[in-house]
Short mmCIF file of C-alpha atoms and ligand atoms in Angstrom, two decimals:
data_model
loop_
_atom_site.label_atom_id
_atom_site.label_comp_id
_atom_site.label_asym_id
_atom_site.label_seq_id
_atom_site.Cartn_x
_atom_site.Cartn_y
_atom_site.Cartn_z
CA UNK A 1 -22.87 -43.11 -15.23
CA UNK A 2 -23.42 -41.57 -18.80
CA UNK A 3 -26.01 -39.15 -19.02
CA UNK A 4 -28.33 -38.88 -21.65
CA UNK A 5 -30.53 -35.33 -22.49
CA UNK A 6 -33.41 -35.49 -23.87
CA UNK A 7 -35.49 -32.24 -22.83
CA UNK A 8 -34.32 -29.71 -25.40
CA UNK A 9 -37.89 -27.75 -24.99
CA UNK A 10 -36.87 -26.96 -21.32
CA UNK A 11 -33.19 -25.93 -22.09
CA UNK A 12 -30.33 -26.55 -24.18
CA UNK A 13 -26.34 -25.88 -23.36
CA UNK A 14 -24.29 -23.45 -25.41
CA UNK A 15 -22.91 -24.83 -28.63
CA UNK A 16 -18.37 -24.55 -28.37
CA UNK A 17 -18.84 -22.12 -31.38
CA UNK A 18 -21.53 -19.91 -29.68
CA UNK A 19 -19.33 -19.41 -26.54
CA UNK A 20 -16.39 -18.33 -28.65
CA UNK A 21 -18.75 -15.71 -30.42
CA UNK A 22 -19.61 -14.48 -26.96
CA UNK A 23 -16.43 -15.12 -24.76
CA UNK A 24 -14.92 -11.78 -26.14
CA UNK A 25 -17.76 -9.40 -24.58
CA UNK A 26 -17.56 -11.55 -21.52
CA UNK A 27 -13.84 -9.87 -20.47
CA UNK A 28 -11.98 -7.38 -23.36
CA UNK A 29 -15.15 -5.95 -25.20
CA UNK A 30 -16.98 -4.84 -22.51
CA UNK A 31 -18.21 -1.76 -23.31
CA UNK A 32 -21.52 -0.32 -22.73
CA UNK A 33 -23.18 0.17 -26.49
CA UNK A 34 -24.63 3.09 -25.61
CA UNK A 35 -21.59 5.11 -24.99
CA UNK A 36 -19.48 6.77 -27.66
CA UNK A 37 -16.04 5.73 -27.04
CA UNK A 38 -14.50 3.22 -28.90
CA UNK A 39 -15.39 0.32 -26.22
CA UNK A 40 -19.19 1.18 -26.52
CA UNK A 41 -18.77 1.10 -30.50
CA UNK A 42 -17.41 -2.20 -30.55
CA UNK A 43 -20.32 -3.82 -28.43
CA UNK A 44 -23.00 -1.33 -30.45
CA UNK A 45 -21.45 -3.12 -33.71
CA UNK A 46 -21.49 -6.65 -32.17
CA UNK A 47 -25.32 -6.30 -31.40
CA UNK A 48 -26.34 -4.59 -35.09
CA UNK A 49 -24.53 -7.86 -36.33
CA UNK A 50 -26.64 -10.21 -34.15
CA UNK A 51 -29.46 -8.09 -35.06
CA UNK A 52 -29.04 -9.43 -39.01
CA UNK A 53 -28.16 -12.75 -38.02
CA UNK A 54 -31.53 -13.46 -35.82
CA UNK A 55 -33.39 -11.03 -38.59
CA UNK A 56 -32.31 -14.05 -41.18
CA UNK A 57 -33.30 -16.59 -39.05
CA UNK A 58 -36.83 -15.01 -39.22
CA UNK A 59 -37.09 -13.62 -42.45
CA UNK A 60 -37.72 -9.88 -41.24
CA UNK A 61 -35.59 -6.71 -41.19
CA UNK A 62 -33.01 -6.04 -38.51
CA UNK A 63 -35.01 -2.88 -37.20
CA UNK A 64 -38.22 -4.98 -36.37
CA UNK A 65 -35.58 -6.86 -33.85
CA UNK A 66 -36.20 -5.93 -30.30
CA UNK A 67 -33.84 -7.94 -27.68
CA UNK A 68 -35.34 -9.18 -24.48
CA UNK A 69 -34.56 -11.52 -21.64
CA UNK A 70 -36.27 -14.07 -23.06
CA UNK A 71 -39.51 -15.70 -24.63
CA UNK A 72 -41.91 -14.33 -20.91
CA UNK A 73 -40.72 -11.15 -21.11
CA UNK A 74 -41.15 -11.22 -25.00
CA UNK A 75 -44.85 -12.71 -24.26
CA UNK A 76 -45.87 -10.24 -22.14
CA UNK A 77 -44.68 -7.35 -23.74
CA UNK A 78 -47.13 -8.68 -26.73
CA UNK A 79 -49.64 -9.11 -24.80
CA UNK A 80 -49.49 -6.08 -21.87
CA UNK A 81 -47.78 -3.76 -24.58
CA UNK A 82 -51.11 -3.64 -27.15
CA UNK A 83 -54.24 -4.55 -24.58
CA UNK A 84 -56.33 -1.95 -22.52
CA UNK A 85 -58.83 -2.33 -20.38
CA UNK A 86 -61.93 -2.84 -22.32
CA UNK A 87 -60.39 -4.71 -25.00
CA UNK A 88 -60.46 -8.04 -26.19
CA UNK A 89 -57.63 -11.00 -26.76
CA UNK A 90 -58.04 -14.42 -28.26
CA UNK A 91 -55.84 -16.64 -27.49
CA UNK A 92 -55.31 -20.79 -27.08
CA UNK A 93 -56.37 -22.80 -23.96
CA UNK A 94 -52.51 -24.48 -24.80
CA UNK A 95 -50.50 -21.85 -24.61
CA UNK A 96 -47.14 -21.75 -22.26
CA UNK A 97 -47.79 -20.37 -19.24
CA UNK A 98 -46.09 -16.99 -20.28
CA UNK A 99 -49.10 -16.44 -22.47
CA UNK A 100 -51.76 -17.97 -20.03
CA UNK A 101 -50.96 -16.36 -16.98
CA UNK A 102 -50.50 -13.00 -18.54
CA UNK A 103 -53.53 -13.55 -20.35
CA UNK A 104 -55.03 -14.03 -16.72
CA UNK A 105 -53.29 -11.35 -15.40
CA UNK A 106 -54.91 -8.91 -18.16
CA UNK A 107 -57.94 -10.39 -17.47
CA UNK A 108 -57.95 -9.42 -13.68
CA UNK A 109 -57.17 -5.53 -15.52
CA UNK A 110 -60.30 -5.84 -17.46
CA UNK A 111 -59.30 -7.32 -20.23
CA UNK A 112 -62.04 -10.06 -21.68
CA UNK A 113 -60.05 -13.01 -22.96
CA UNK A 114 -61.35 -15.89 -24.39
CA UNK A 115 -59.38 -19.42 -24.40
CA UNK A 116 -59.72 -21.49 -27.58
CA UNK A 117 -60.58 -25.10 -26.97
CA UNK A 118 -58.19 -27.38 -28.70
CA UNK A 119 -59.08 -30.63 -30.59
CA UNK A 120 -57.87 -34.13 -29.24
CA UNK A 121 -54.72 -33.76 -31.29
CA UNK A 122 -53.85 -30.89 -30.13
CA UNK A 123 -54.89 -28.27 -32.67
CA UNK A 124 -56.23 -24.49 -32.45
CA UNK A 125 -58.91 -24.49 -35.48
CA UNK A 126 -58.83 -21.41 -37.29
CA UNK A 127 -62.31 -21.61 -37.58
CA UNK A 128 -62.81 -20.71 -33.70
CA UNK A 129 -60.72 -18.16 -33.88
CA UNK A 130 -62.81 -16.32 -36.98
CA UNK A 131 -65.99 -17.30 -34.63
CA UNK A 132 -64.61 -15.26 -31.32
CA UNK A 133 -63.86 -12.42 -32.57
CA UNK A 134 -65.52 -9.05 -31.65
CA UNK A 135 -65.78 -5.90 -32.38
CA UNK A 136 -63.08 -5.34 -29.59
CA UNK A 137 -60.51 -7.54 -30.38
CA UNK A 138 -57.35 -6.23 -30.27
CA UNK A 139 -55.08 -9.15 -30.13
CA UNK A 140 -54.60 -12.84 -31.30
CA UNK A 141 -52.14 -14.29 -29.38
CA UNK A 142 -51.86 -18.19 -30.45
CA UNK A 143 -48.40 -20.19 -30.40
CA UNK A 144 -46.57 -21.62 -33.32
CA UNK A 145 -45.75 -25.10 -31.98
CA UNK A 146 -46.65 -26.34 -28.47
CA UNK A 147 -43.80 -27.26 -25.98
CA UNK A 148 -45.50 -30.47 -24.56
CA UNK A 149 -46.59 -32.18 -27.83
CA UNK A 150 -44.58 -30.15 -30.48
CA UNK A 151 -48.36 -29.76 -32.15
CA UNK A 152 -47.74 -27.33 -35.12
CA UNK A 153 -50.74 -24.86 -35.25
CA UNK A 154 -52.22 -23.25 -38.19
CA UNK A 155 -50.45 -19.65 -37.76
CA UNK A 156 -50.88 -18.75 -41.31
CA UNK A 157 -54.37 -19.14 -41.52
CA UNK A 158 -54.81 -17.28 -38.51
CA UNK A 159 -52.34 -14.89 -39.48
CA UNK A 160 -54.95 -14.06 -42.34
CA UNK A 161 -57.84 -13.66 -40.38
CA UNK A 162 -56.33 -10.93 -37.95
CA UNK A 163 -55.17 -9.31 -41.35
CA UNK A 164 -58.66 -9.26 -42.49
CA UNK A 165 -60.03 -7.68 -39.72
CA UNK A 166 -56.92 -5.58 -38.85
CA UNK A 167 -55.91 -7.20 -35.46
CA UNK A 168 -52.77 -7.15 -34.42
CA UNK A 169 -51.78 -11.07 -34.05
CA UNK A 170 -48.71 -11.96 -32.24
CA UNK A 171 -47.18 -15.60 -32.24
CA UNK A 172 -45.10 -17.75 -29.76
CA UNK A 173 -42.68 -19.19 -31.66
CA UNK A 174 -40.17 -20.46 -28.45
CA UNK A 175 -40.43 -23.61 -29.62
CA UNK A 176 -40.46 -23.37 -33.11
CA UNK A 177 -37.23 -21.18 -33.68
CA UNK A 178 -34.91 -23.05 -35.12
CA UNK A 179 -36.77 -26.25 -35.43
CA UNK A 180 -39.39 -25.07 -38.89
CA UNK A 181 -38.41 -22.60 -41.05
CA UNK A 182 -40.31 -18.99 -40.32
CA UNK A 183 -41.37 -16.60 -42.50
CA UNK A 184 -42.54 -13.56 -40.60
CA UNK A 185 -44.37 -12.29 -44.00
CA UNK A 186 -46.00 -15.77 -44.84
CA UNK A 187 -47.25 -15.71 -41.10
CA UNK A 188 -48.45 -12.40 -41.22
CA UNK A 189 -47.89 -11.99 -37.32
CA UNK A 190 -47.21 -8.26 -36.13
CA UNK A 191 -45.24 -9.78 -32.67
CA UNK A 192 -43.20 -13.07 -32.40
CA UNK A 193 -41.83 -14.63 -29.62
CA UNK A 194 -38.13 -15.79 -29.38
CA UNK A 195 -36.39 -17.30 -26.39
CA UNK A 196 -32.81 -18.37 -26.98
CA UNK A 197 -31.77 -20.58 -24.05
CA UNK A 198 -33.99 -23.24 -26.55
CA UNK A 199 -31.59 -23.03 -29.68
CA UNK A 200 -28.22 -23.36 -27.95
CA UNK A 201 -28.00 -19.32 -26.51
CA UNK A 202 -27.82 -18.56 -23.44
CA UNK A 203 -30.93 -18.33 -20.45
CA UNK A 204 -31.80 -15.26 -20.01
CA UNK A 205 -31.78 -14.07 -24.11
CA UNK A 206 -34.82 -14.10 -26.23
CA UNK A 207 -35.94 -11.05 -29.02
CA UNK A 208 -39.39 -9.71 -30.03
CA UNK A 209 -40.48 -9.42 -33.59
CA UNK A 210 -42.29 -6.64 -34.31
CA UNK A 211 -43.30 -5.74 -37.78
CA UNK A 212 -42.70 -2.16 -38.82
CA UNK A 213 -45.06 0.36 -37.83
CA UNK A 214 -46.90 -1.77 -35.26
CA UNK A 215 -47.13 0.33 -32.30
CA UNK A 216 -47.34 -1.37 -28.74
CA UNK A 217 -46.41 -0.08 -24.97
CA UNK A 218 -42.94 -0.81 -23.72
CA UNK A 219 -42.80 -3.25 -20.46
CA UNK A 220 -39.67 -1.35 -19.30
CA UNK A 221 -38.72 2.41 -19.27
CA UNK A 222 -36.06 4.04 -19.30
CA UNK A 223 -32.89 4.81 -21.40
CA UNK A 224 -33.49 5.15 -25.09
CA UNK A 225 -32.41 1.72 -25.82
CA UNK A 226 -33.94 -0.70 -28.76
CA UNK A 227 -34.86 2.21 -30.06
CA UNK A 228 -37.37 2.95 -26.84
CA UNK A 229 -38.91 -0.38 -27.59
CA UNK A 230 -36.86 -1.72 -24.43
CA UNK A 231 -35.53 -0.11 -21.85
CA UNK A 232 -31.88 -1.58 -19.97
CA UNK A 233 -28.46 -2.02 -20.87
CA UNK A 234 -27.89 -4.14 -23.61
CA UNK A 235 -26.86 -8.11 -22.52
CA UNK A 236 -24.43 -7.56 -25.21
CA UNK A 237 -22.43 -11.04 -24.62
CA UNK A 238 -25.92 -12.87 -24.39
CA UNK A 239 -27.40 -10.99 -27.68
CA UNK A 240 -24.29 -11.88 -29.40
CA UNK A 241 -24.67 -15.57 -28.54
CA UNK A 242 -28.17 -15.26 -29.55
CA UNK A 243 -27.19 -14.29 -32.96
CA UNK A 244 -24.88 -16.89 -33.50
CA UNK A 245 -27.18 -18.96 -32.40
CA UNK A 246 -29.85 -18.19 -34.87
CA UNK A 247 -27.26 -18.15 -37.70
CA UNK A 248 -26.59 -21.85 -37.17
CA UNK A 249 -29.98 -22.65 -36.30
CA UNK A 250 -31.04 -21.31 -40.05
CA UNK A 251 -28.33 -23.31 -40.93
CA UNK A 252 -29.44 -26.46 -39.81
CA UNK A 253 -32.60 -25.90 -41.50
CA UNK A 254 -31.49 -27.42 -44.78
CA UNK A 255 -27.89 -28.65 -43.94
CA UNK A 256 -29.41 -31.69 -42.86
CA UNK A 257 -28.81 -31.19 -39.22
CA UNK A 258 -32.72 -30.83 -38.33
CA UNK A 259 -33.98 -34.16 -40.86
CA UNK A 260 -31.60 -36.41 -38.72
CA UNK A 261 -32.74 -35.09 -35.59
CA UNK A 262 -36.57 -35.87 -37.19
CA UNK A 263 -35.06 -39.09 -38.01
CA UNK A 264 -33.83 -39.63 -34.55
CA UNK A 265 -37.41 -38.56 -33.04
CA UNK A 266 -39.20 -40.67 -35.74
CA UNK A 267 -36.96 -44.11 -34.72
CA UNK A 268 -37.07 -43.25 -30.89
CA UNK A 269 -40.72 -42.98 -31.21
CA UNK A 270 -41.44 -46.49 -33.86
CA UNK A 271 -39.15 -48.19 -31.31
CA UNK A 272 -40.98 -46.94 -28.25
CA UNK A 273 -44.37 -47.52 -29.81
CA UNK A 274 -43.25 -51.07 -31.00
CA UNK A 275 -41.28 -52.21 -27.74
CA UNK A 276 -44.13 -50.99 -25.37
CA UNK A 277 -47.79 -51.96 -25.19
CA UNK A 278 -50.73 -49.28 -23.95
CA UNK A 279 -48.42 -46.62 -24.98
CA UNK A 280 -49.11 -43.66 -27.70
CA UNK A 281 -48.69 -40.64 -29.26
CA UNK A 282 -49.95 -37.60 -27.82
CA UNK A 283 -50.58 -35.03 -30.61
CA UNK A 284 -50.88 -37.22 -33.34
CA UNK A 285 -53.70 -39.11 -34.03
CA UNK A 286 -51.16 -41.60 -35.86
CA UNK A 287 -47.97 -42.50 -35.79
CA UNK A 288 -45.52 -40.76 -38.53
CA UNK A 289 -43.97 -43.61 -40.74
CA UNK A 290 -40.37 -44.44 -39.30
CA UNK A 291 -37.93 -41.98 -40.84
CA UNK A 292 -40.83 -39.24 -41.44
CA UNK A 293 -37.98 -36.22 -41.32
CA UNK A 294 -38.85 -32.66 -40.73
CA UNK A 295 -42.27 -33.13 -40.04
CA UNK A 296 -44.84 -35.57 -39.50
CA UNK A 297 -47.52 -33.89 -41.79
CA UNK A 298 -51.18 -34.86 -42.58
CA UNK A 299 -51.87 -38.28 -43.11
CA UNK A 300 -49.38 -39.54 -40.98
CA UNK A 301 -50.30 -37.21 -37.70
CA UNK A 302 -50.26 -34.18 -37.01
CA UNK A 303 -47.64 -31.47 -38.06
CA UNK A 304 -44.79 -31.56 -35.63
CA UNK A 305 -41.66 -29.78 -34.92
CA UNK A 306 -39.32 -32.54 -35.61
CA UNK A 307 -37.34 -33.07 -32.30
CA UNK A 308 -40.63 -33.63 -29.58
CA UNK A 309 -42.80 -36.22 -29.30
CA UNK A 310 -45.15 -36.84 -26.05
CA UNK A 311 -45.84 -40.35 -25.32
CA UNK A 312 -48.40 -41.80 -22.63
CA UNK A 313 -47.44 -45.34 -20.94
CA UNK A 314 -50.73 -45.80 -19.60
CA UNK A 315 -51.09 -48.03 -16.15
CA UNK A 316 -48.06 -46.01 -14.45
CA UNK A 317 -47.27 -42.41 -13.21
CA UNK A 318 -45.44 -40.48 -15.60
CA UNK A 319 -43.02 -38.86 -12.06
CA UNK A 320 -42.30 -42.18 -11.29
CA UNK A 321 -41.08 -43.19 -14.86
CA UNK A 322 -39.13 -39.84 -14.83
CA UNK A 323 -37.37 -40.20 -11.79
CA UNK A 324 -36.64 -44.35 -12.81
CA UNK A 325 -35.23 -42.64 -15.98
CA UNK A 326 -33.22 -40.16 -14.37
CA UNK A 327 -31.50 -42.51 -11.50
CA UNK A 328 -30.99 -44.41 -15.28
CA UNK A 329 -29.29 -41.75 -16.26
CA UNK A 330 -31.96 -40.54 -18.69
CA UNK A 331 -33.55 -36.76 -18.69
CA UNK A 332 -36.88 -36.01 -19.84
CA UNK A 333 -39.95 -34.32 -18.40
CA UNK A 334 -43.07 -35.02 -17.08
CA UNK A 335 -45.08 -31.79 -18.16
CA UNK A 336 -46.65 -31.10 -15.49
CA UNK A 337 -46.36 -28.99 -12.42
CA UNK A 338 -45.61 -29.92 -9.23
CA UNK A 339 -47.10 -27.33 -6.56
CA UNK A 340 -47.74 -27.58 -3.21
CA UNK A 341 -46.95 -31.50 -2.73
CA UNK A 342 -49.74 -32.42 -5.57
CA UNK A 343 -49.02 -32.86 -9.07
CA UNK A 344 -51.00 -31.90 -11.58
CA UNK A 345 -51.94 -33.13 -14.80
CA UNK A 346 -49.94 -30.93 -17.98
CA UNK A 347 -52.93 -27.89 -18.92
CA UNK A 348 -52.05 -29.03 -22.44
CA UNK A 349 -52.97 -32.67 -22.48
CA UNK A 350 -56.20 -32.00 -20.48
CA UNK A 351 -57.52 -29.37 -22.92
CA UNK A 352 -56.41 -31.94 -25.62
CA UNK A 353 -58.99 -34.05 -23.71
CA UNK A 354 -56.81 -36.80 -22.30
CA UNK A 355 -58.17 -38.37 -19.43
CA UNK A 356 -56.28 -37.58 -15.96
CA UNK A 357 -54.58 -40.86 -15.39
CA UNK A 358 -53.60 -40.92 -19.26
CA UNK A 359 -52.30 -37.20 -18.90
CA UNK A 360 -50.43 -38.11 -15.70
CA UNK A 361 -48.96 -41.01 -17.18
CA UNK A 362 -47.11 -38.77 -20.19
CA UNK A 363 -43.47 -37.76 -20.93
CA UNK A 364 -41.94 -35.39 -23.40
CA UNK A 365 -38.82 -36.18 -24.95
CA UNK A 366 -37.43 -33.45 -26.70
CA UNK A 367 -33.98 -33.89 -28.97
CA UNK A 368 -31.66 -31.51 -30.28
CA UNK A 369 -28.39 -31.16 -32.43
CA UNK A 370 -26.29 -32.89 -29.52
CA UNK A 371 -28.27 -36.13 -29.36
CA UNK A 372 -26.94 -38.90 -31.21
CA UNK A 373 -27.93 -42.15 -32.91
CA UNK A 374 -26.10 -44.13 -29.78
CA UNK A 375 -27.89 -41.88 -27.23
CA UNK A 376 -31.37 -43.20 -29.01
CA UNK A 377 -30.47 -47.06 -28.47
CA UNK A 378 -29.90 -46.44 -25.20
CA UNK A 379 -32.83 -44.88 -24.65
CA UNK A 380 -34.50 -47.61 -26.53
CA UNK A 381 -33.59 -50.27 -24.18
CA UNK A 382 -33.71 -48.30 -21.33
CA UNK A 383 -37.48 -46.97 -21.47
CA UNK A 384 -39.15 -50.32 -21.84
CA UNK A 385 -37.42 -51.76 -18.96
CA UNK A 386 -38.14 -48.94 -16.55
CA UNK A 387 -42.17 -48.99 -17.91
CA UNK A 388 -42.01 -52.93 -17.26
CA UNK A 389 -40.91 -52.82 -13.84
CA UNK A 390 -42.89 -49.79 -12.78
CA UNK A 391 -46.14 -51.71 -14.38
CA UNK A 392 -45.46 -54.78 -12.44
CA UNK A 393 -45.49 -52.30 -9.11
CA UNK A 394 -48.27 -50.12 -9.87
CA UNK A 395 -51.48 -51.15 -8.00
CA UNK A 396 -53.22 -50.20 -11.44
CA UNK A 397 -51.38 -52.67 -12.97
CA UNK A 398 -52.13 -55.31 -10.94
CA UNK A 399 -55.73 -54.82 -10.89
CA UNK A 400 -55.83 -54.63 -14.62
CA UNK A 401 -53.77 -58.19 -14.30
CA UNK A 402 -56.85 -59.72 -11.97
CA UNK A 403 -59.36 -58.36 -14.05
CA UNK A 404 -58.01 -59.57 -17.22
CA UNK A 405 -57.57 -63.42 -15.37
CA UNK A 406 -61.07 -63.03 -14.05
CA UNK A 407 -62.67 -62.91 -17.76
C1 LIG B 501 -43.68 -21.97 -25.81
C2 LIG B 501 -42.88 -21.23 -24.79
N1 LIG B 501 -43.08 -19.93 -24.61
C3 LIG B 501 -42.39 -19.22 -23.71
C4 LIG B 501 -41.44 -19.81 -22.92
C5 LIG B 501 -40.69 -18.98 -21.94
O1 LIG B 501 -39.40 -18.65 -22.43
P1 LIG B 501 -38.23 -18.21 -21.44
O2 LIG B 501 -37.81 -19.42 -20.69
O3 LIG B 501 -37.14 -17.69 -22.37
O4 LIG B 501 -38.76 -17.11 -20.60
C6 LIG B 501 -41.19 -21.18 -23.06
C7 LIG B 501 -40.21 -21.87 -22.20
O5 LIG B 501 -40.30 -23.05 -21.96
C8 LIG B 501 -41.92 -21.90 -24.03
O6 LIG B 501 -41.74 -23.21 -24.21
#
């Protein structure tokens, strides 16, 4: 059976090109970069260079790079690295789980945190943030766009109110990398989050932004490496891949690469929306107009990375649709967690207000750069079938049926 992926904003594989980049310090260029033979020169030089690549990618300079293991550890260093006991963080009720449960964690140090409520579509207002903050606030930490609905939030605006009362504000921008343009300066964030296993690098990469003379705590010690900002031997093959990845991320900024996937999201999501009754957007309060590229902006919804979109198919549960899809052939995901036998409604859609059956009843499907026109008319005919013949199962259904013959 052909598979079909559709759940870039959990992973994505390893572009051909990015592999090559890497393959080398996989076998002959092994060297450790901190040692002074030629070996560890080669892999200090191959990390400097993906240094400048992912510095491009986010508008910054090369030194305010700091390599990580990924977009958690990156999170947590923001967040464990600048807060003490006593202090105070803002941050978003929607944030991934690397934010939240840190967050929570800090809070259990002494920490006060407060959790912004969202609006229905999904949306931190800048307003609440202005209105929470106190004399101890030390940190805003609020994401750049959300992983379940793709939500854009308003990161410059915030970024001007922690400049105006000199708080350091640090970003998530996991799922934004590569997918929007960023502009470290225009965002006026201090800390950024990067992970690369979602822009075609490997698991198990990610960076930290942090502008010049911000001072935070390391999460590790111990050697001298990132210039103390993070301790351990340098994943030199998996920095390298990050690099290249970021170089043809920026790329596909303007080369047209991310307006077709937009246009891809945009005609999965008409054809889904037209093909389906009792099913929506979550995240926009409209639909974008077919074809709305980059971004769905204003009028037409809310701002969007262009390759997500979250769509409820009420009357069914979203786990059942996923597993029909995926014995289909199809990959997407449910957004929520599954613990201990139960599953529970996605933390996003609920602060976004959805009701629990709605919320339950929700997939993501996230695109990338490998999905392709083909791969969307499949999906086309394949979603609407599954969602029919679950519906005609589902005891919701059939009430809804008796009810409807009953009027
Ligand atoms: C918004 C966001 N932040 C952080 C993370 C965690 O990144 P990583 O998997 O690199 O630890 C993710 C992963 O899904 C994410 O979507």
């Amino acid at each position: 059976m052909r598979r079909i992926y559709m759940d870039a904003n959990a992973t994505t594989p390893l572009l051909p090109e990015v592999l090559e980049a890497m393959q080398p310090f996989l076998i002959n260029s092994f060297g450790n970069a901190s040692s002074v033979h030629q070996h560890g020169q080669q892999a200090r030089a191959a990390i400097e260079h993906a240094r400048e690549q992912a510095a491009a990618l986010l508008h910054c300079q090369a030194a305010e790079i700091v390599f990580t293991s990924g977009g958690t550890e990156s999170d947590n260093t923001a967040i464990f690295g600048i807060l003490h006991p006593g202090d105070h963080l803002i941050t978003s009720s929607i944030e991934h789980d690397a934010v939240l449960h840190a967050a929570r964690k800090a809070q259990e140090r002494g920490i006060d945190v407060t959790f912004l409520a969202v609006s229905s579509s999904g949306m931190v207002d800048p307003f609440d943030v202005s209105s929470a903050l106190k004399p101890n606030t030390k940190l805003i930490s609020v994401m750049m766009a959300n992983n379940e609905t793709g939500v854009i939030q308003p990161v410059e605006q915030i970024g001007r109110i922690a400049a105006e009362a000199e708080i350091v504000f640090h970003t998530d921008a996991v799922q934004a990398a590569g997918k929007i343009p960023i502009d470290v300066s225009a965002i006026g964030c201090h800390l950024l989050s990067l992970s690369g296993h979602k822009l075609h690098a490997p698991q198990g990469t990610g960076l930290l932004y942090v502008h010049r003379g911000t001072r935070f705590e390391p999460l590790l010690f111990g050697g001298a490496h990132e210039r103390q900002r993070r301790a351990g031997t340098e994943n030199v093959a998996g920095i390298v891949g990050l690099g290249k990845a970021a170089e043809i991320a920026l790329a596909g900024l303007t080369d047209g690469t991310d307006e077709r996937i937009g246009l891809m999201r945009g005609r999965l999501e008409q054809g889904l929306l037209a093909k389906i009754h009792d099913c929506g957007v979550n995240g926009a309060h409209r639909s974008p107009p077919q074809g709305a590229g980059v971004v769905a902006w204003g009028d037409a919804g809310q701002p969007r990375v262009p390759n997500t979109t979250n769509l409820y198919f009420d009357r069914l549960e979203g786990e059942a649709l996923l597993i029909a899809l995926d014995l289909k052939g199809l990959a997407v995901s449910g957004g929520s967690a599954c613990s201990s036998g139960s599953t529970e409604p996605s933390h996003v859609l609920k602060a976004m207000g959805l009701p629990l059956s709605r919320a339950r009843a929700s997939l993501r499907f996230s695109l990338s750069r490998l999905n392709t026109e083909e791969e969307i008319d499949a999906a086309l005919e394949l979603v609407p079938t599954a969602v029919a013949r679950l519906r005609e199962l589902s005891p919701a259904c059939k009430k809804h049926l008796a009810e409807a013959v009953a009027k």
